[in-house]
Amino acid sequence: VQAWDVLTQMSGYGYGATGYSSTGAAAFVTYAAENWTDTAQGSQIEFWTTPTGQTTANKASRMTVSPSGNVGIGTTAPSVKLDVRGQYINHVAPDGSWGGIDSYTYSSTNTWDIPYLTTHRARGTYAAPLYAQSGDWLGMLSFRNHINNQGAQILGIATENHSASASGTALAIETVANGTLGRTERMRIDQNGNVGIAKTAPSYALDVSGDVNVTGNFKINGTNINSGTPQLQSAFLTSG
């Protein structure tokens, strides 16, 4: 047996308007994943289907179990335990229950062995990716209702043209006001660590556009001040 010889195939045929399909419309196929010997007999499983409204000529592999046990959806060469290639992944919880994705990591040696979520953004194509450019959204965590109206979200945004030695990035937080559907950016942490509230380009460690209310002590260099303190009065006069 040689690599990619078919070991087993189970196909489903159906009768159309004038006859049976010439090839199976759906199939379960097992392959040899290498040239076999008495001690090496790697194998792979693939599931094939035909799209609605098309003929069996458009049948394609939809799900793969690789020789190492990796599962691929939309790819025949999965590189991790679950490798999904496509536009969306939906998880729908049963009625009346929580819906969530849990990730666990166990390690007693390294502080960086942690569960994590990573998004990757590139221009170009999968086969020929190009670096993200300034202003590109690198990833988004979005909170929406069941009909997919816009909701609050957290964005990672490229702040320069990325390269092998530069990947400036900012974080933006957006919310939707009551009675509306459009998002508005409310806070940004820029590439320099400056925080802007109601400002998308903060110039200071904390840059606020709008009224500020402080409950508790207000300090400058560790010293409590109040509205009657000369330094604060001077700041108010300077700001207009």
PDB file of C-alpha atoms in Angstrom:
ATOM      1  CA  VAL A   1       0.000   0.000   0.000  1.00  0.00           C
ATOM      2  CA  GLN A   2       1.341   3.422  -0.983  1.00  0.00           C
ATOM      3  CA  ALA A   3       0.649   6.855   0.498  1.00  0.00           C
ATOM      4  CA  TRP A   4      -2.883   8.102  -0.274  1.00  0.00           C
ATOM      5  CA  ASP A   5      -4.143   4.771  -1.593  1.00  0.00           C
ATOM      6  CA  VAL A   6      -7.819   4.385  -0.679  1.00  0.00           C
ATOM      7  CA  LEU A   7      -8.229   1.667   1.944  1.00  0.00           C
ATOM      8  CA  THR A   8     -11.995   1.871   2.408  1.00  0.00           C
ATOM      9  CA  GLN A   9     -14.782   3.889   0.823  1.00  0.00           C
ATOM     10  CA  MET A  10     -18.470   3.950   1.677  1.00  0.00           C
ATOM     11  CA  SER A  11     -20.527   6.195  -0.637  1.00  0.00           C
ATOM     12  CA  GLY A  12     -24.165   7.166  -0.846  1.00  0.00           C
ATOM     13  CA  TYR A  13     -25.908   7.339  -4.259  1.00  0.00           C
ATOM     14  CA  GLY A  14     -29.303   8.816  -5.077  1.00  0.00           C
ATOM     15  CA  TYR A  15     -31.791   8.828  -7.953  1.00  0.00           C
ATOM     16  CA  GLY A  16     -32.274  12.193  -9.680  1.00  0.00           C
ATOM     17  CA  ALA A  17     -34.847  13.068 -12.366  1.00  0.00           C
ATOM     18  CA  THR A  18     -33.591  10.526 -14.902  1.00  0.00           C
ATOM     19  CA  GLY A  19     -31.160   8.229 -13.121  1.00  0.00           C
ATOM     20  CA  TYR A  20     -28.703   7.619 -10.346  1.00  0.00           C
ATOM     21  CA  SER A  21     -25.748   9.916  -9.757  1.00  0.00           C
ATOM     22  CA  SER A  22     -22.573   8.740 -11.468  1.00  0.00           C
ATOM     23  CA  THR A  23     -20.578   9.040  -8.243  1.00  0.00           C
ATOM     24  CA  GLY A  24     -21.502   9.021  -4.597  1.00  0.00           C
ATOM     25  CA  ALA A  25     -23.051  12.207  -3.240  1.00  0.00           C
ATOM     26  CA  ALA A  26     -21.497  11.683   0.181  1.00  0.00           C
ATOM     27  CA  ALA A  27     -18.667   9.438   1.255  1.00  0.00           C
ATOM     28  CA  PHE A  28     -16.646   8.104   4.157  1.00  0.00           C
ATOM     29  CA  VAL A  29     -13.093   7.415   2.960  1.00  0.00           C
ATOM     30  CA  THR A  30      -9.996   6.004   4.653  1.00  0.00           C
ATOM     31  CA  TYR A  31      -6.545   6.516   3.155  1.00  0.00           C
ATOM     32  CA  ALA A  32      -3.027   5.260   3.720  1.00  0.00           C
ATOM     33  CA  ALA A  33      -1.093   8.260   5.013  1.00  0.00           C
ATOM     34  CA  GLU A  34       2.303   6.841   4.118  1.00  0.00           C
ATOM     35  CA  ASN A  35       3.923   4.013   2.185  1.00  0.00           C
ATOM     36  CA  TRP A  36       3.087   1.011   4.314  1.00  0.00           C
ATOM     37  CA  THR A  37       5.509  -1.485   5.776  1.00  0.00           C
ATOM     38  CA  ASP A  38       5.091  -4.108   8.469  1.00  0.00           C
ATOM     39  CA  THR A  39       5.856  -1.465  11.098  1.00  0.00           C
ATOM     40  CA  ALA A  40       4.450   1.748   9.559  1.00  0.00           C
ATOM     41  CA  GLN A  41       0.789   1.887   8.601  1.00  0.00           C
ATOM     42  CA  GLY A  42      -0.391   5.462   9.097  1.00  0.00           C
ATOM     43  CA  SER A  43      -3.949   6.221   8.015  1.00  0.00           C
ATOM     44  CA  GLN A  44      -6.366   9.126   7.630  1.00  0.00           C
ATOM     45  CA  ILE A  45     -10.172   9.440   7.550  1.00  0.00           C
ATOM     46  CA  GLU A  46     -12.125  11.959   5.470  1.00  0.00           C
ATOM     47  CA  PHE A  47     -15.829  12.789   5.212  1.00  0.00           C
ATOM     48  CA  TRP A  48     -17.106  14.106   1.862  1.00  0.00           C
ATOM     49  CA  THR A  49     -20.391  15.853   0.985  1.00  0.00           C
ATOM     50  CA  THR A  50     -22.012  17.566  -2.021  1.00  0.00           C
ATOM     51  CA  PRO A  51     -23.399  21.140  -1.646  1.00  0.00           C
ATOM     52  CA  THR A  52     -27.127  21.657  -2.163  1.00  0.00           C
ATOM     53  CA  GLY A  53     -28.083  22.735  -5.673  1.00  0.00           C
ATOM     54  CA  GLN A  54     -24.934  21.206  -7.167  1.00  0.00           C
ATOM     55  CA  THR A  55     -23.910  17.883  -8.682  1.00  0.00           C
ATOM     56  CA  THR A  56     -21.588  15.269  -7.256  1.00  0.00           C
ATOM     57  CA  ALA A  57     -18.808  16.743  -9.406  1.00  0.00           C
ATOM     58  CA  ASN A  58     -18.579  19.409  -6.679  1.00  0.00           C
ATOM     59  CA  LYS A  59     -18.287  16.898  -3.856  1.00  0.00           C
ATOM     60  CA  ALA A  60     -15.453  17.808  -1.489  1.00  0.00           C
ATOM     61  CA  SER A  61     -13.796  16.705   1.726  1.00  0.00           C
ATOM     62  CA  ARG A  62     -15.403  18.506   4.675  1.00  0.00           C
ATOM     63  CA  MET A  63     -13.889  16.895   7.757  1.00  0.00           C
ATOM     64  CA  THR A  64     -10.625  15.028   8.309  1.00  0.00           C
ATOM     65  CA  VAL A  65      -9.133  12.964  11.118  1.00  0.00           C
ATOM     66  CA  SER A  66      -5.373  12.979  10.556  1.00  0.00           C
ATOM     67  CA  PRO A  67      -2.923  10.176  11.364  1.00  0.00           C
ATOM     68  CA  SER A  68      -1.985  11.983  14.602  1.00  0.00           C
ATOM     69  CA  GLY A  69      -5.625  12.367  15.658  1.00  0.00           C
ATOM     70  CA  ASN A  70      -6.019  16.033  14.728  1.00  0.00           C
ATOM     71  CA  VAL A  71      -9.472  16.939  13.445  1.00  0.00           C
ATOM     72  CA  GLY A  72      -9.810  19.345  10.537  1.00  0.00           C
ATOM     73  CA  ILE A  73     -12.976  21.073   9.320  1.00  0.00           C
ATOM     74  CA  GLY A  74     -12.439  22.821   6.018  1.00  0.00           C
ATOM     75  CA  THR A  75      -8.888  21.471   5.789  1.00  0.00           C
ATOM     76  CA  THR A  76      -7.423  18.069   4.975  1.00  0.00           C
ATOM     77  CA  ALA A  77      -4.186  18.821   6.851  1.00  0.00           C
ATOM     78  CA  PRO A  78      -5.136  19.839  10.389  1.00  0.00           C
ATOM     79  CA  SER A  79      -2.140  21.058  12.373  1.00  0.00           C
ATOM     80  CA  VAL A  80      -3.716  21.154  15.863  1.00  0.00           C
ATOM     81  CA  LYS A  81      -6.272  19.079  17.781  1.00  0.00           C
ATOM     82  CA  LEU A  82      -9.170  21.015  16.217  1.00  0.00           C
ATOM     83  CA  ASP A  83      -8.302  23.014  13.093  1.00  0.00           C
ATOM     84  CA  VAL A  84     -11.229  24.903  11.563  1.00  0.00           C
ATOM     85  CA  ARG A  85     -10.885  26.868   8.308  1.00  0.00           C
ATOM     86  CA  GLY A  86     -13.875  28.996   7.410  1.00  0.00           C
ATOM     87  CA  GLN A  87     -15.724  32.210   8.153  1.00  0.00           C
ATOM     88  CA  TYR A  88     -17.631  31.433  11.345  1.00  0.00           C
ATOM     89  CA  ILE A  89     -17.775  28.983  14.219  1.00  0.00           C
ATOM     90  CA  ASN A  90     -21.091  28.913  16.088  1.00  0.00           C
ATOM     91  CA  HIS A  91     -21.686  27.396  19.500  1.00  0.00           C
ATOM     92  CA  VAL A  92     -25.354  27.243  20.543  1.00  0.00           C
ATOM     93  CA  ALA A  93     -26.111  26.187  24.108  1.00  0.00           C
ATOM     94  CA  PRO A  94     -29.326  24.281  24.958  1.00  0.00           C
ATOM     95  CA  ASP A  95     -32.307  26.358  26.086  1.00  0.00           C
ATOM     96  CA  GLY A  96     -32.106  27.394  29.713  1.00  0.00           C
ATOM     97  CA  SER A  97     -28.397  26.703  30.079  1.00  0.00           C
ATOM     98  CA  TRP A  98     -25.094  28.539  30.025  1.00  0.00           C
ATOM     99  CA  GLY A  99     -23.133  28.746  26.798  1.00  0.00           C
ATOM    100  CA  GLY A 100     -19.394  28.985  27.109  1.00  0.00           C
ATOM    101  CA  ILE A 101     -15.959  27.885  26.027  1.00  0.00           C
ATOM    102  CA  ASP A 102     -13.629  26.703  28.777  1.00  0.00           C
ATOM    103  CA  SER A 103      -9.880  26.217  28.491  1.00  0.00           C
ATOM    104  CA  TYR A 104      -7.760  24.554  31.182  1.00  0.00           C
ATOM    105  CA  THR A 105      -3.981  24.389  31.501  1.00  0.00           C
ATOM    106  CA  TYR A 106      -2.114  22.462  34.183  1.00  0.00           C
ATOM    107  CA  SER A 107       1.542  23.202  34.934  1.00  0.00           C
ATOM    108  CA  SER A 108       3.690  23.329  38.048  1.00  0.00           C
ATOM    109  CA  THR A 109       6.839  24.585  36.329  1.00  0.00           C
ATOM    110  CA  ASN A 110       6.181  27.573  34.064  1.00  0.00           C
ATOM    111  CA  THR A 111       4.251  30.752  34.900  1.00  0.00           C
ATOM    112  CA  TRP A 112       3.465  31.265  31.199  1.00  0.00           C
ATOM    113  CA  ASP A 113       1.670  27.915  30.739  1.00  0.00           C
ATOM    114  CA  ILE A 114      -1.785  29.509  30.650  1.00  0.00           C
ATOM    115  CA  PRO A 115      -5.033  29.252  28.659  1.00  0.00           C
ATOM    116  CA  TYR A 116      -5.155  31.965  26.019  1.00  0.00           C
ATOM    117  CA  LEU A 117      -7.138  33.297  23.088  1.00  0.00           C
ATOM    118  CA  THR A 118      -5.219  34.619  20.091  1.00  0.00           C
ATOM    119  CA  THR A 119      -6.473  36.256  16.911  1.00  0.00           C
ATOM    120  CA  HIS A 120      -4.318  36.694  13.813  1.00  0.00           C
ATOM    121  CA  ARG A 121      -4.900  39.300  11.097  1.00  0.00           C
ATOM    122  CA  ALA A 122      -3.120  39.480   7.760  1.00  0.00           C
ATOM    123  CA  ARG A 123      -3.647  41.054   4.388  1.00  0.00           C
ATOM    124  CA  GLY A 124      -3.145  39.074   1.207  1.00  0.00           C
ATOM    125  CA  THR A 125      -4.301  35.442   1.110  1.00  0.00           C
ATOM    126  CA  TYR A 126      -3.886  32.310   3.213  1.00  0.00           C
ATOM    127  CA  ALA A 127      -1.270  31.043   0.755  1.00  0.00           C
ATOM    128  CA  ALA A 128       0.512  34.414   0.526  1.00  0.00           C
ATOM    129  CA  PRO A 129      -0.172  36.477   3.675  1.00  0.00           C
ATOM    130  CA  LEU A 130       0.952  40.082   3.981  1.00  0.00           C
ATOM    131  CA  TYR A 131       1.531  42.209   7.073  1.00  0.00           C
ATOM    132  CA  ALA A 132      -1.349  44.173   8.563  1.00  0.00           C
ATOM    133  CA  GLN A 133      -1.375  47.885   7.805  1.00  0.00           C
ATOM    134  CA  SER A 134      -1.970  50.882  10.042  1.00  0.00           C
ATOM    135  CA  GLY A 135      -5.651  51.091  10.999  1.00  0.00           C
ATOM    136  CA  ASP A 136      -6.383  47.397  10.381  1.00  0.00           C
ATOM    137  CA  TRP A 137      -8.455  45.669  13.052  1.00  0.00           C
ATOM    138  CA  LEU A 138      -6.359  42.783  14.408  1.00  0.00           C
ATOM    139  CA  GLY A 139      -9.060  41.165  16.493  1.00  0.00           C
ATOM    140  CA  MET A 140     -12.391  41.808  18.149  1.00  0.00           C
ATOM    141  CA  LEU A 141     -14.347  40.550  21.144  1.00  0.00           C
ATOM    142  CA  SER A 142     -17.969  41.483  20.492  1.00  0.00           C
ATOM    143  CA  PHE A 143     -21.063  41.221  22.704  1.00  0.00           C
ATOM    144  CA  ARG A 144     -24.325  41.039  20.750  1.00  0.00           C
ATOM    145  CA  ASN A 145     -27.954  39.974  21.100  1.00  0.00           C
ATOM    146  CA  HIS A 146     -29.616  37.010  19.377  1.00  0.00           C
ATOM    147  CA  ILE A 147     -30.431  38.944  16.167  1.00  0.00           C
ATOM    148  CA  ASN A 148     -26.851  40.168  15.878  1.00  0.00           C
ATOM    149  CA  ASN A 149     -27.448  43.869  16.571  1.00  0.00           C
ATOM    150  CA  GLN A 150     -24.268  45.790  17.239  1.00  0.00           C
ATOM    151  CA  GLY A 151     -23.172  45.717  20.875  1.00  0.00           C
ATOM    152  CA  ALA A 152     -20.219  46.583  23.058  1.00  0.00           C
ATOM    153  CA  GLN A 153     -16.861  45.364  21.821  1.00  0.00           C
ATOM    154  CA  ILE A 154     -13.122  45.429  22.432  1.00  0.00           C
ATOM    155  CA  LEU A 155     -10.836  45.941  19.443  1.00  0.00           C
ATOM    156  CA  GLY A 156      -7.138  45.494  18.761  1.00  0.00           C
ATOM    157  CA  ILE A 157      -6.029  48.029  16.116  1.00  0.00           C
ATOM    158  CA  ALA A 158      -2.730  48.278  14.249  1.00  0.00           C
ATOM    159  CA  THR A 159      -1.214  51.721  14.801  1.00  0.00           C
ATOM    160  CA  GLU A 160       1.501  51.375  12.169  1.00  0.00           C
ATOM    161  CA  ASN A 161       2.266  49.264   9.134  1.00  0.00           C
ATOM    162  CA  HIS A 162       3.385  45.980  10.641  1.00  0.00           C
ATOM    163  CA  SER A 163       6.634  44.270   9.715  1.00  0.00           C
ATOM    164  CA  ALA A 164       9.007  41.652  11.093  1.00  0.00           C
ATOM    165  CA  SER A 165      10.326  44.263  13.543  1.00  0.00           C
ATOM    166  CA  ALA A 166       7.310  46.491  14.249  1.00  0.00           C
ATOM    167  CA  SER A 167       3.786  45.706  15.423  1.00  0.00           C
ATOM    168  CA  GLY A 168       2.397  48.812  17.134  1.00  0.00           C
ATOM    169  CA  THR A 169      -1.083  48.133  18.492  1.00  0.00           C
ATOM    170  CA  ALA A 170      -3.804  49.939  20.444  1.00  0.00           C
ATOM    171  CA  LEU A 171      -6.900  48.743  22.311  1.00  0.00           C
ATOM    172  CA  ALA A 172     -10.299  50.403  21.899  1.00  0.00           C
ATOM    173  CA  ILE A 173     -13.487  49.861  23.884  1.00  0.00           C
ATOM    174  CA  GLU A 174     -16.812  50.683  22.224  1.00  0.00           C
ATOM    175  CA  THR A 175     -20.348  50.723  23.603  1.00  0.00           C
ATOM    176  CA  VAL A 176     -23.848  51.344  22.248  1.00  0.00           C
ATOM    177  CA  ALA A 177     -26.005  54.019  23.910  1.00  0.00           C
ATOM    178  CA  ASN A 178     -29.526  53.109  25.028  1.00  0.00           C
ATOM    179  CA  GLY A 179     -32.129  53.595  22.300  1.00  0.00           C
ATOM    180  CA  THR A 180     -29.568  53.395  19.489  1.00  0.00           C
ATOM    181  CA  LEU A 181     -27.854  50.733  17.350  1.00  0.00           C
ATOM    182  CA  GLY A 182     -24.510  52.351  16.516  1.00  0.00           C
ATOM    183  CA  ARG A 183     -21.263  51.782  18.401  1.00  0.00           C
ATOM    184  CA  THR A 184     -19.164  54.656  19.716  1.00  0.00           C
ATOM    185  CA  GLU A 185     -15.601  54.400  20.946  1.00  0.00           C
ATOM    186  CA  ARG A 186     -15.468  55.345  24.622  1.00  0.00           C
ATOM    187  CA  MET A 187     -11.921  54.519  25.713  1.00  0.00           C
ATOM    188  CA  ARG A 188      -8.598  53.807  24.040  1.00  0.00           C
ATOM    189  CA  ILE A 189      -5.203  52.642  25.277  1.00  0.00           C
ATOM    190  CA  ASP A 190      -2.801  53.759  22.594  1.00  0.00           C
ATOM    191  CA  GLN A 191       0.501  52.251  21.472  1.00  0.00           C
ATOM    192  CA  ASN A 192       2.378  54.403  24.019  1.00  0.00           C
ATOM    193  CA  GLY A 193       0.210  53.378  26.966  1.00  0.00           C
ATOM    194  CA  ASN A 194      -1.724  56.646  27.093  1.00  0.00           C
ATOM    195  CA  VAL A 195      -5.381  56.237  28.060  1.00  0.00           C
ATOM    196  CA  GLY A 196      -8.007  58.341  26.338  1.00  0.00           C
ATOM    197  CA  ILE A 197     -11.596  58.628  27.563  1.00  0.00           C
ATOM    198  CA  ALA A 198     -13.776  60.027  24.798  1.00  0.00           C
ATOM    199  CA  LYS A 199     -10.504  60.665  22.926  1.00  0.00           C
ATOM    200  CA  THR A 200      -9.145  58.382  20.201  1.00  0.00           C
ATOM    201  CA  ALA A 201      -5.692  60.008  20.212  1.00  0.00           C
ATOM    202  CA  PRO A 202      -4.701  60.612  23.857  1.00  0.00           C
ATOM    203  CA  SER A 203      -1.678  62.864  24.396  1.00  0.00           C
ATOM    204  CA  TYR A 204      -1.172  62.189  28.107  1.00  0.00           C
ATOM    205  CA  ALA A 205      -1.114  59.217  30.493  1.00  0.00           C
ATOM    206  CA  LEU A 206      -4.791  60.012  31.125  1.00  0.00           C
ATOM    207  CA  ASP A 207      -6.490  62.272  28.578  1.00  0.00           C
ATOM    208  CA  VAL A 208     -10.190  62.986  29.153  1.00  0.00           C
ATOM    209  CA  SER A 209     -12.611  64.896  26.958  1.00  0.00           C
ATOM    210  CA  GLY A 210     -15.577  65.838  29.137  1.00  0.00           C
ATOM    211  CA  ASP A 211     -16.429  66.407  32.789  1.00  0.00           C
ATOM    212  CA  VAL A 212     -14.544  64.513  35.498  1.00  0.00           C
ATOM    213  CA  ASN A 213     -15.944  63.784  38.960  1.00  0.00           C
ATOM    214  CA  VAL A 214     -13.607  62.575  41.721  1.00  0.00           C
ATOM    215  CA  THR A 215     -14.919  60.973  44.892  1.00  0.00           C
ATOM    216  CA  GLY A 216     -12.132  60.772  47.442  1.00  0.00           C
ATOM    217  CA  ASN A 217      -8.711  62.379  47.488  1.00  0.00           C
ATOM    218  CA  PHE A 218      -7.201  64.022  44.426  1.00  0.00           C
ATOM    219  CA  LYS A 219      -3.416  63.991  44.584  1.00  0.00           C
ATOM    220  CA  ILE A 220      -0.508  65.558  42.730  1.00  0.00           C
ATOM    221  CA  ASN A 221       2.830  63.857  43.395  1.00  0.00           C
ATOM    222  CA  GLY A 222       1.288  62.114  46.388  1.00  0.00           C
ATOM    223  CA  THR A 223      -0.059  65.289  48.001  1.00  0.00           C
ATOM    224  CA  ASN A 224      -3.797  65.705  48.603  1.00  0.00           C
ATOM    225  CA  ILE A 225      -5.245  68.793  46.940  1.00  0.00           C
ATOM    226  CA  ASN A 226      -8.713  70.291  46.653  1.00  0.00           C
ATOM    227  CA  SER A 227     -10.472  72.839  44.479  1.00  0.00           C
ATOM    228  CA  GLY A 228      -9.045  75.670  46.599  1.00  0.00           C
ATOM    229  CA  THR A 229      -5.443  74.545  46.226  1.00  0.00           C
ATOM    230  CA  PRO A 230      -3.404  77.023  44.147  1.00  0.00           C
ATOM    231  CA  GLN A 231      -1.975  74.270  41.930  1.00  0.00           C
ATOM    232  CA  LEU A 232      -5.441  73.016  41.032  1.00  0.00           C
ATOM    233  CA  GLN A 233      -6.830  76.506  40.569  1.00  0.00           C
ATOM    234  CA  SER A 234      -3.932  77.257  38.229  1.00  0.00           C
ATOM    235  CA  ALA A 235      -4.633  74.045  36.296  1.00  0.00           C
ATOM    236  CA  PHE A 236      -8.292  75.013  35.898  1.00  0.00           C
ATOM    237  CA  LEU A 237      -7.413  78.529  34.745  1.00  0.00           C
ATOM    238  CA  THR A 238      -4.817  77.198  32.299  1.00  0.00           C
ATOM    239  CA  SER A 239      -7.297  74.720  30.821  1.00  0.00           C
ATOM    240  CA  GLY A 240      -9.706  77.531  30.123  1.00  0.00           C
TER     241      GLY A 240
END
